């Protein structure tokens, strides 16, 4: 059955509503998720894992099932009952999937969250763990043994090592679920870091897996490759559950491998004859940048039949350039498939296979993302919730069997997101033309970069905490210049002083604060006068007007001035030895700067997480030392990084010794104290963090561990 389009009988005009194909009558909703893994276990196919250290492991579906049974037994031995929540904090994809299936077999609810470089209260991703743990009634956390000390210093929770869970006897008795039972809780990072838990049922997941396969022509013979983190709904549902549902081959590559060398993505597609893969738009831009000026590669990409492009705004020129550059390697002209979905819809619900026909669209400035999968409907409505005519931009609403039933323990949000007639408000704006959807923007102030949502006001708030930045004249916007292959973050701000040295120092501070606290790099920092920031009569900043003026080139001279200030700054404390000079050379090449000081912070100079991966790749190649991204985050200056790399890795640092002492003291229940307020001055330390570092080195011996644990958890202390 083809997509159905509704008409307005009185005007004979098409309404902006389209229904996906009907689901087949023989689709079995009574099937349980454990059954699809048992069915896949009869196949010879399975999962190939490419680990961050370059090693590879193959795991058949039968082996995955057996490992999940060990973990099921371990979780049951801890007293877990069906529908209990389990937070997943796992570094390795193999452990992640085994634990995920251990939860599914037991009827427990996996809550996947990404591992963070450091578990501290000023890290938004770490706070996401804390808030998720609270929301889910303080459940068990499953993690790697090596991460337990770091998490325990941050959170007083029951934490179990996945290595220990796998030591149990196999448990062959899996829990029988109903189609509408809760099966998965995906956390979305809301404003101020407080997450909402998207509830996905067994039915949601099964219909999504079927829809992904049927809409994109996937079968038992398909070979799928994913390198995005598995806590992302698209990775977990579209590139794991779908393949288990089909019994087809799947490959999971450590995120670091591709971020260090984006061309590795295509190397693997060629080597393993991959037929289906995906990435957000920024990854296609990375490939374009790397291919420019390179000698011809030896790829044969004719195997690729479907490359999903979603999770953030799809840039037409980026995708077209990607197809042009890879045409000589056999990539089909229609291989890239723009799509649309969100965690609340169980990942992708709209897929396009007509990208090469976009030039014929009337609204060719927006990329068409296609038609809905079976079982899903779309409509565009106005402010009064009335369906508009085709071609009219309005609010996108969706309905169907992949749509969440709501947010976990958030009834106030559930009342907002669903209409009286059962449609889900996506918060996105778009239009439908000829039965196909195009996205034009967001209804609310949200920035989506590299597939992650960021709230404008949250970014602005942390910037306005910096001394010298004038409050209420800061605007964070998503912008795109001609050379940009994806949306970038621009921040407009007003300063109390206009001295060049002061401007340079504030720009460095903004970069550091936004990168460390929000987790996003501000590409364009633009100091302006107050009257440059447009406001409404009620004082609301008009961000769209700033974006328009930015893209018109109005702020180019200011951006050029900032770059000149960075280029002309005199670097003090220049590198003193060969190791420091080698690190400095790598930074200068990747950041595009002339000089760098021993004590300059990588993120203040313009570094971001993607550039950090390039630094990691070059360091490992040129200095022949093993180092992780976590360590690069911990040592963001040349001086600290060189000192760390020069150490004997068998030595335990003073800080680590202090953490171990704190862990031992934590076991003493008698030393716990409660702190309800705090205002402190520390001799020899500027703040509580610096004081704790001194204490951790063993210079003070009083029982401060409970106070420090409490401070990490609470944001109301005045320090």
XYZ file of C-alpha atoms in Angstrom:
719
model
C 0.000 0.000 0.000
C 1.469 3.388 -0.929
C 1.623 6.491 1.285
C -1.789 8.111 1.687
C -2.299 11.870 1.322
C -5.425 13.643 2.575
C -7.347 16.291 0.623
C -9.514 19.207 1.620
C -12.742 18.407 -0.250
C -14.037 21.973 -0.184
C -10.993 23.406 -1.927
C -9.623 20.298 -3.674
C -6.262 21.210 -2.182
C -4.026 18.697 -0.496
C -3.593 18.998 3.250
C -0.168 18.650 4.846
C -0.800 15.191 6.241
C 0.664 11.898 5.053
C 0.299 8.329 6.324
C 2.941 5.643 5.978
C 2.107 2.233 4.591
C -0.006 -0.071 6.714
C 1.818 -2.688 8.715
C 1.493 -6.240 7.365
C -1.219 -8.280 9.026
C 1.209 -11.063 9.851
C 3.553 -8.798 11.861
C 3.645 -10.545 15.233
C 3.323 -8.083 18.120
C 3.237 -10.947 20.578
C 6.892 -11.717 19.892
C 9.159 -10.749 22.759
C 12.531 -9.067 22.355
C 14.385 -12.097 23.804
C 12.815 -14.193 21.039
C 14.433 -12.167 18.270
C 17.866 -12.719 19.854
C 17.134 -16.462 20.246
C 16.092 -16.545 16.589
C 19.253 -14.698 15.503
C 21.364 -17.110 17.569
C 20.468 -19.848 15.088
C 22.246 -17.907 12.326
C 25.973 -17.946 11.561
C 26.062 -14.150 11.518
C 26.901 -11.862 14.386
C 28.784 -8.730 15.422
C 32.280 -7.546 14.540
C 33.675 -5.100 17.122
C 36.537 -2.738 16.297
C 37.951 -1.539 19.592
C 39.647 1.795 20.289
C 43.072 0.114 20.505
C 42.702 -1.197 16.937
C 41.964 -4.814 17.845
C 38.928 -6.672 16.503
C 36.578 -9.237 18.019
C 33.868 -11.275 16.328
C 30.902 -12.406 18.389
C 28.183 -14.641 16.988
C 24.610 -13.984 18.070
C 24.761 -17.310 19.934
C 27.784 -16.044 21.892
C 26.024 -12.731 22.587
C 23.017 -14.626 23.937
C 25.220 -16.755 26.181
C 27.091 -13.752 27.583
C 23.786 -11.986 28.195
C 22.607 -15.024 30.149
C 25.630 -14.753 32.472
C 24.842 -11.092 33.092
C 21.147 -11.913 33.608
C 22.136 -14.337 36.366
C 24.391 -11.725 37.927
C 21.672 -9.066 37.938
C 19.135 -11.476 39.414
C 21.614 -12.403 42.146
C 21.558 -8.740 43.181
C 17.811 -8.968 43.763
C 16.576 -7.171 40.646
C 12.958 -7.676 39.622
C 11.259 -7.112 36.214
C 10.842 -3.396 35.379
C 13.708 -2.395 37.695
C 16.012 0.160 36.051
C 19.696 -0.467 35.310
C 21.991 2.402 34.281
C 24.630 1.428 31.721
C 27.991 3.247 31.949
C 30.226 1.097 29.760
C 33.299 1.939 27.730
C 33.228 -0.995 25.334
C 30.488 -1.813 22.820
C 30.807 -5.550 23.447
C 30.121 -5.151 27.158
C 27.383 -2.611 26.454
C 25.391 -4.937 24.189
C 25.824 -7.962 26.442
C 24.544 -5.945 29.418
C 21.723 -4.455 27.345
C 20.530 -7.952 26.432
C 21.025 -9.210 29.982
C 18.524 -6.539 31.016
C 16.117 -7.402 28.191
C 16.204 -11.112 29.090
C 15.307 -10.308 32.693
C 12.644 -7.712 31.929
C 14.857 -5.042 33.517
C 14.897 -1.583 31.932
C 18.285 -0.553 30.517
C 19.079 3.165 30.847
C 22.091 3.756 28.567
C 24.283 6.780 29.260
C 27.594 7.789 27.733
C 30.813 7.480 29.740
C 32.346 10.901 30.464
C 36.021 11.945 30.674
C 35.672 13.140 34.280
C 32.991 12.688 36.925
C 32.776 16.154 38.481
C 29.888 18.429 39.379
C 30.856 21.010 36.733
C 30.555 18.460 33.922
C 27.083 18.472 32.345
C 27.332 14.884 31.139
C 28.310 13.710 34.603
C 25.358 15.629 36.021
C 23.166 13.827 33.495
C 24.184 10.586 35.225
C 23.315 12.024 38.637
C 19.897 13.311 37.550
C 19.085 10.079 35.690
C 20.037 8.100 38.786
C 17.697 10.213 40.900
C 14.854 10.057 38.373
C 15.037 6.251 38.216
C 14.861 5.839 42.011
C 18.637 5.307 42.488
C 19.056 2.103 40.494
C 22.114 -0.122 40.110
C 24.835 1.211 37.809
C 26.724 -1.305 35.672
C 30.144 -0.122 34.567
C 33.738 -1.194 33.929
C 35.764 -2.092 37.004
C 38.269 0.655 36.244
C 35.539 3.337 36.263
C 34.082 2.426 39.642
C 36.432 4.605 41.773
C 35.779 7.689 39.636
C 32.000 7.228 39.738
C 32.028 6.519 43.477
C 33.791 9.807 44.187
C 30.938 11.526 42.356
C 27.911 9.430 43.316
C 27.047 7.380 46.397
C 25.362 4.612 44.425
C 25.287 0.827 44.148
C 27.789 0.171 41.358
C 28.656 -3.232 39.943
C 31.436 -4.200 37.530
C 30.377 -5.876 34.313
C 33.404 -8.146 34.694
C 31.883 -9.532 37.912
C 28.451 -10.038 36.356
C 29.955 -12.228 33.634
C 31.376 -14.634 36.218
C 27.955 -16.138 36.992
C 26.383 -19.360 35.764
C 24.188 -19.044 32.684
C 20.501 -18.336 33.363
C 18.276 -19.710 30.572
C 14.939 -18.474 31.944
C 14.032 -15.188 30.348
C 11.160 -12.944 31.384
C 8.039 -12.921 29.188
C 6.942 -9.371 28.394
C 3.812 -7.862 26.888
C 3.933 -5.646 23.755
C 3.264 -2.444 25.669
C 5.627 -3.140 28.563
C 8.399 -0.595 29.060
C 11.572 -1.980 27.457
C 14.054 0.892 27.220
C 14.554 4.312 28.805
C 16.481 6.804 26.654
C 17.637 9.930 28.462
C 17.442 13.269 26.689
C 19.517 16.141 28.041
C 17.040 18.835 28.964
C 17.801 22.445 29.854
C 20.074 22.925 32.905
C 21.158 19.317 32.510
C 17.988 17.786 33.996
C 17.102 14.849 31.736
C 13.770 13.492 30.578
C 13.440 9.727 30.249
C 11.837 8.714 26.948
C 9.803 5.544 27.537
C 10.017 3.029 24.693
C 7.963 -0.154 24.751
C 8.519 -3.571 23.203
C 6.036 -2.610 20.485
C 7.841 0.698 19.793
C 11.147 -1.111 19.281
C 9.771 -3.922 17.109
C 7.816 -1.610 14.801
C 10.835 0.674 14.492
C 13.119 -2.247 13.578
C 10.615 -3.489 10.997
C 10.142 0.025 9.609
C 13.894 0.649 9.315
C 14.363 -2.597 7.412
C 11.360 -2.296 5.102
C 11.813 1.410 4.271
C 15.471 0.994 3.364
C 15.514 -2.426 1.743
C 17.543 -4.182 4.438
C 17.549 -7.972 4.598
C 19.286 -10.999 6.100
C 22.139 -10.436 3.621
C 22.768 -6.800 4.590
C 25.968 -5.765 6.347
C 25.545 -2.718 8.608
C 28.287 -0.542 10.109
C 27.826 1.884 13.004
C 30.448 4.081 14.668
C 28.216 6.399 16.666
C 27.790 5.771 20.448
C 25.274 3.087 21.303
C 23.431 5.227 23.846
C 22.149 7.137 20.808
C 18.681 5.821 19.878
C 19.552 5.659 16.169
C 22.633 3.516 16.813
C 20.913 1.163 19.229
C 17.606 0.716 17.407
C 18.433 1.224 13.722
C 21.893 -0.347 13.724
C 21.656 -3.057 16.344
C 18.085 -4.139 17.077
C 17.161 -4.029 13.390
C 20.059 -6.315 12.512
C 19.194 -8.730 15.324
C 15.594 -8.683 14.054
C 16.868 -9.613 10.567
C 19.643 -11.929 11.738
C 22.077 -9.955 9.585
C 25.728 -9.026 10.037
C 26.579 -5.855 11.977
C 29.819 -4.008 12.692
C 30.352 -1.626 15.609
C 33.400 0.613 15.501
C 34.754 2.587 18.440
C 33.785 6.226 18.024
C 37.384 7.333 18.607
C 38.717 5.424 15.601
C 36.645 7.382 13.082
C 36.917 10.735 14.846
C 40.715 10.410 14.786
C 40.688 9.490 11.098
C 37.307 10.031 9.375
C 38.496 8.244 6.213
C 38.666 5.057 8.286
C 34.875 4.970 7.982
C 35.179 4.457 4.227
C 38.172 2.145 4.593
C 36.011 -0.204 6.648
C 33.006 0.096 4.342
C 35.247 -1.011 1.462
C 37.075 -3.744 3.396
C 33.976 -5.368 4.889
C 31.670 -4.736 1.894
C 29.233 -2.776 4.034
C 25.800 -2.183 2.525
C 24.272 0.144 5.168
C 25.771 2.779 7.464
C 24.920 6.189 8.896
C 26.208 9.369 10.511
C 25.058 12.898 11.290
C 25.744 15.596 8.705
C 28.991 16.745 10.375
C 30.683 13.428 9.518
C 29.996 13.887 5.799
C 31.645 17.301 6.107
C 34.703 15.731 7.770
C 35.071 13.333 4.841
C 34.823 16.219 2.361
C 37.559 18.118 4.196
C 39.902 15.115 4.319
C 39.408 14.196 0.664
C 40.300 17.655 -0.606
C 43.767 17.484 -2.161
C 44.389 13.830 -1.283
C 45.732 11.419 -3.850
C 43.245 8.862 -5.155
C 42.274 6.131 -2.717
C 41.742 2.482 -3.605
C 38.148 2.180 -2.392
C 35.361 0.303 -4.121
C 32.210 1.739 -2.552
C 29.736 0.164 -4.953
C 28.714 -2.110 -2.067
C 27.066 0.802 -0.198
C 23.345 0.903 -0.939
C 22.113 3.049 1.977
C 23.921 5.766 3.965
C 21.676 7.453 6.494
C 22.145 11.174 7.177
C 20.250 12.370 10.233
C 20.268 13.365 13.927
C 21.020 16.997 12.975
C 20.171 19.417 10.173
C 21.055 17.951 6.777
C 23.045 20.409 4.643
C 22.302 19.848 0.963
C 25.590 21.203 -0.381
C 27.577 19.016 2.043
C 25.766 15.883 0.919
C 26.037 16.780 -2.761
C 29.757 17.437 -2.423
C 30.176 14.098 -0.644
C 28.463 12.288 -3.508
C 30.567 14.149 -6.084
C 33.862 13.340 -4.374
C 33.021 9.657 -3.974
C 31.441 9.031 -7.363
C 34.853 7.939 -8.782
C 34.929 5.204 -6.123
C 31.659 3.645 -7.243
C 29.312 5.256 -4.709
C 25.811 5.421 -6.174
C 24.419 8.907 -6.756
C 21.400 8.151 -4.537
C 23.242 6.248 -1.794
C 22.925 8.998 0.821
C 19.495 9.042 2.441
C 18.494 12.126 4.477
C 16.177 11.169 7.293
C 14.347 12.402 10.359
C 13.610 11.025 13.791
C 14.176 11.571 17.487
C 14.390 9.513 20.658
C 10.671 10.125 21.251
C 9.858 8.397 17.944
C 12.244 5.498 18.583
C 14.827 7.023 16.164
C 14.283 7.299 12.390
C 10.675 7.470 11.167
C 11.178 9.323 7.863
C 13.639 8.329 5.131
C 14.352 9.800 1.701
C 15.646 7.960 -1.355
C 15.312 10.895 -3.716
C 18.107 13.214 -2.715
C 19.332 13.522 -6.302
C 15.892 14.899 -7.264
C 15.985 17.774 -4.750
C 16.730 20.350 -7.462
C 13.160 19.889 -8.709
C 11.674 20.955 -5.357
C 10.045 24.335 -5.054
C 11.664 24.874 -1.641
C 15.134 23.755 -2.666
C 16.836 25.602 0.202
C 15.573 22.855 2.516
C 16.516 19.198 2.176
C 13.684 16.745 1.787
C 13.884 13.966 4.378
C 11.292 11.697 2.771
C 8.198 9.715 3.638
C 7.200 7.948 6.875
C 7.878 4.303 7.646
C 4.947 1.844 7.936
C 2.723 2.512 10.923
C 3.617 6.216 11.240
C 1.734 9.365 10.141
C 2.851 13.002 9.821
C 0.974 16.267 9.736
C 1.803 19.988 9.683
C -0.390 22.280 11.785
C -0.676 25.992 12.566
C -0.674 27.720 15.960
C -4.329 26.717 16.474
C -3.505 23.053 15.795
C -5.274 23.061 12.410
C -3.780 21.072 9.551
C -2.381 23.444 6.910
C -2.169 23.005 3.146
C 0.773 21.307 1.460
C 3.802 23.548 1.027
C 2.945 25.642 4.093
C 5.499 25.751 6.912
C 4.109 24.818 10.301
C 4.624 22.638 13.351
C 5.400 18.971 12.693
C 3.332 16.419 14.604
C 3.616 12.635 14.394
C 1.478 9.677 15.359
C 2.062 5.959 15.214
C 3.304 2.771 16.813
C 6.903 3.943 17.272
C 5.965 7.071 19.238
C 6.731 7.102 22.971
C 3.923 6.928 25.485
C 5.571 9.812 27.310
C 8.374 10.843 29.628
C 9.100 8.776 32.723
C 7.640 10.402 35.876
C 7.125 13.711 34.041
C 3.316 14.115 33.739
C 3.653 17.880 33.286
C 5.684 17.356 30.095
C 3.347 14.656 28.817
C 0.424 17.071 28.911
C 2.420 19.474 26.730
C 3.730 17.081 24.088
C 0.480 15.324 23.143
C -2.576 16.918 21.548
C -6.106 16.003 22.584
C -6.441 13.800 19.508
C -3.225 11.905 20.290
C -0.595 13.548 18.060
C 2.936 14.108 19.354
C 4.384 17.628 19.089
C 7.959 17.252 17.844
C 8.924 20.887 18.369
C 10.242 20.984 14.788
C 9.006 23.176 11.956
C 8.610 21.915 8.402
C 6.361 21.448 5.397
C 5.038 18.574 3.321
C 5.232 18.728 -0.473
C 4.061 15.888 -2.727
C 3.729 13.666 0.324
C 7.360 14.211 1.422
C 8.633 16.051 4.493
C 11.214 18.847 4.718
C 12.444 20.287 8.046
C 12.955 24.060 8.266
C 13.976 24.621 11.896
C 13.005 24.395 15.549
C 9.943 25.892 17.198
C 11.831 26.539 20.433
C 15.298 27.897 21.137
C 17.350 24.750 20.671
C 20.656 24.292 18.865
C 21.411 20.890 17.333
C 25.089 20.326 16.528
C 26.748 16.963 15.840
C 23.430 15.304 16.620
C 23.159 16.683 20.176
C 20.617 19.184 21.532
C 21.853 22.299 23.343
C 19.663 25.003 24.870
C 20.510 28.607 23.971
C 19.752 29.993 27.411
C 21.887 27.338 29.109
C 24.948 28.353 27.042
C 24.249 32.041 27.632
C 23.921 31.539 31.395
C 27.356 29.967 31.872
C 28.969 32.713 29.758
C 27.346 35.496 31.762
C 28.897 34.071 34.935
C 32.298 35.241 33.636
C 33.454 38.530 35.145
C 33.416 41.243 32.497
C 30.576 39.808 30.403
C 27.520 42.048 30.630
C 24.349 40.244 31.685
C 21.333 40.077 29.317
C 23.375 40.927 26.219
C 24.605 37.441 25.347
C 23.125 35.411 22.492
C 24.036 31.846 21.511
C 22.976 30.957 17.965
C 23.390 28.171 15.432
C 24.920 29.655 12.273
C 26.402 28.486 9.005
C 28.847 30.297 6.711
C 29.495 29.357 3.099
C 32.478 27.196 4.017
C 30.711 25.430 6.894
C 29.506 21.897 6.264
C 27.234 21.829 9.311
C 25.755 24.195 11.895
C 28.277 25.944 14.158
C 27.866 27.769 17.462
C 28.199 31.560 17.404
C 28.116 33.593 20.616
C 27.472 37.343 20.609
C 28.357 39.134 23.853
C 28.990 42.568 25.316
C 31.998 43.398 27.524
C 32.473 45.932 30.296
C 35.937 46.782 28.881
C 36.961 47.022 25.210
C 40.747 46.666 25.661
C 42.298 44.157 23.212
C 44.100 42.169 25.917
C 40.886 41.962 27.916
C 38.906 40.813 24.864
C 41.484 38.088 24.165
C 41.364 36.859 27.754
C 37.544 36.776 27.810
C 37.413 34.894 24.493
C 39.734 32.259 25.980
C 37.573 32.004 29.103
C 34.369 31.627 27.096
C 35.882 28.838 25.024
C 37.058 27.026 28.125
C 33.813 27.413 30.079
C 31.450 26.469 27.249
C 33.579 23.482 26.247
C 33.988 22.137 29.785
C 30.530 22.870 31.207
C 28.274 22.487 28.173
C 30.351 20.089 26.073
C 30.232 22.097 22.842
C 32.873 24.264 21.178
C 31.927 27.885 20.298
C 33.292 28.380 16.771
C 32.529 32.087 16.464
C 32.936 34.460 19.424
C 31.799 37.987 18.615
C 32.131 40.891 21.075
C 29.683 43.657 20.131
C 28.214 46.876 21.516
C 24.919 46.652 23.385
C 22.881 48.281 20.647
C 24.026 45.623 18.166
C 22.026 42.963 20.033
C 18.440 43.224 18.654
C 15.681 42.938 21.236
C 11.904 43.030 21.195
C 9.937 45.647 23.104
C 9.765 43.155 25.991
C 13.545 42.677 26.005
C 13.735 39.275 24.286
C 16.844 38.838 22.123
C 15.996 38.254 18.451
C 18.449 35.485 17.674
C 17.129 34.873 14.175
C 17.978 38.454 13.250
C 21.539 37.972 14.526
C 21.845 34.785 12.476
C 20.650 36.592 9.349
C 23.160 39.409 9.843
C 25.949 36.949 10.593
C 25.324 34.970 7.412
C 25.207 38.238 5.454
C 28.781 38.940 6.645
C 28.096 41.827 8.998
C 30.469 40.507 11.695
C 33.349 39.342 9.490
C 35.609 42.245 10.497
C 35.178 41.436 14.191
C 35.977 37.777 13.578
C 39.082 38.784 11.638
C 40.189 41.036 14.513
C 39.842 38.180 17.017
C 41.959 35.941 14.792
C 44.645 38.648 14.482
C 44.729 39.039 18.268
C 45.356 35.323 18.664
C 48.023 35.266 15.961
C 49.861 38.261 17.433
C 49.855 37.210 21.064
C 53.327 36.610 22.419
C 53.786 33.146 23.783
C 55.598 33.108 27.106
C 57.174 29.971 28.505
C 57.955 28.403 25.134
C 58.582 24.638 24.874
C 61.874 23.631 26.483
C 62.492 20.041 25.388
C 61.851 17.715 22.471
C 58.600 16.273 23.830
C 57.113 19.710 24.557
C 58.157 20.963 21.107
C 56.571 17.931 19.428
C 53.271 18.505 21.241
C 53.435 22.225 20.406
C 53.999 21.466 16.701
C 50.961 19.179 16.649
C 48.782 21.816 18.332
C 49.962 24.563 15.983
C 49.243 22.433 12.907
C 45.789 21.310 14.008
C 44.679 24.638 15.519
C 46.231 26.751 12.749
C 48.126 29.075 15.103
C 51.689 30.389 14.975
C 52.822 30.051 18.581
C 51.681 28.318 21.708
C 52.775 28.645 25.322
C 53.468 25.801 27.697
C 50.522 26.853 29.819
C 47.937 27.684 27.136
C 44.787 25.599 27.465
C 43.976 23.580 24.331
C 40.285 24.483 24.507
C 40.962 28.193 25.060
C 43.073 28.262 21.899
C 40.208 26.963 19.770
C 40.341 23.231 20.378
C 37.242 21.049 20.451
C 36.484 17.357 20.863
C 36.881 16.614 17.154
C 40.238 18.408 16.960
C 41.274 16.616 20.142
C 40.844 13.323 18.298
C 43.228 14.556 15.610
C 45.747 15.487 18.309
C 45.364 12.013 19.788
C 46.033 10.351 16.431
C 49.161 12.407 15.766
C 50.513 11.997 19.294
C 50.243 8.235 19.116
C 51.935 8.229 15.720
C 54.765 10.710 16.385
C 55.725 10.148 20.006
C 54.824 6.436 20.082
C 53.082 6.554 23.441
C 49.695 5.131 24.326
C 47.295 7.806 25.556
C 43.523 8.085 25.820
C 41.083 10.904 25.193
C 40.327 10.985 28.923
C 43.972 11.744 29.622
C 44.009 14.509 27.006
C 41.023 16.096 28.747
C 42.797 15.802 32.099
C 46.009 17.419 30.825
C 44.900 20.264 28.504
C 48.199 22.210 28.465
C 51.534 21.307 26.892
C 53.270 21.499 30.259
C 50.896 19.151 32.097
C 50.588 16.750 29.164
C 54.356 16.520 28.632
C 54.912 15.958 32.339
C 52.298 13.184 32.367
C 53.751 11.495 29.288
C 57.215 11.618 30.833
C 56.095 9.746 33.948
C 56.525 6.066 34.507
C 52.993 4.754 33.938
C 53.524 2.173 36.705
C 53.658 4.979 39.280
C 50.476 5.951 41.067
C 50.049 9.717 41.269
C 49.521 11.498 44.561
C 46.027 12.459 43.485
C 45.183 8.820 42.752
C 46.529 7.817 46.163
C 44.325 10.449 47.731
C 41.277 9.093 45.894
C 42.064 5.573 47.091
C 42.354 6.818 50.689
C 39.027 8.582 50.310
C 37.445 5.369 49.043
C 38.675 3.434 52.064
C 37.430 6.107 54.457
C 34.027 6.093 52.726
C 33.497 2.559 53.996
C 33.593 3.892 57.572
C 29.960 4.771 58.219
C 30.875 6.682 61.363
C 32.657 9.503 59.553
C 29.688 10.747 57.521
C 28.609 14.331 58.194
C 25.822 16.390 56.657
C 26.509 19.858 55.277
C 23.563 22.202 54.711
C 25.550 25.314 53.805
C 29.087 26.348 53.212
C 31.101 29.544 52.925
C 34.816 28.910 53.009
C 38.270 30.426 52.814
C 41.113 27.983 52.314
C 44.726 28.849 53.287
C 46.964 28.008 50.356
C 44.032 27.288 47.989
C 41.791 29.505 45.842
C 38.707 27.307 46.025
C 37.314 24.009 47.268
C 38.549 22.080 44.203
C 42.120 23.230 44.749
C 41.821 22.514 48.475
C 40.561 18.997 47.746
C 43.576 18.370 45.501
C 45.879 19.391 48.371
C 43.944 17.162 50.726
C 44.040 14.264 48.254
C 47.829 14.459 48.258
C 47.759 13.555 51.929
C 48.634 16.966 53.424
C 45.512 16.907 55.608
C 44.201 13.891 57.448
C 40.775 14.820 58.842
C 37.675 12.876 57.560
C 36.521 15.231 54.778
C 35.337 12.543 52.331
C 31.646 12.770 53.206
C 31.708 16.581 52.964
C 33.375 16.400 49.564
C 30.924 13.749 48.357
C 27.983 15.884 49.443
C 29.412 19.016 47.779
C 29.833 17.146 44.505
C 26.195 16.156 44.581
C 24.554 19.416 45.603
C 24.539 22.656 43.648
C 23.200 24.874 46.463
C 26.434 25.315 48.446
C 27.930 28.796 48.545
C 31.676 28.456 48.101
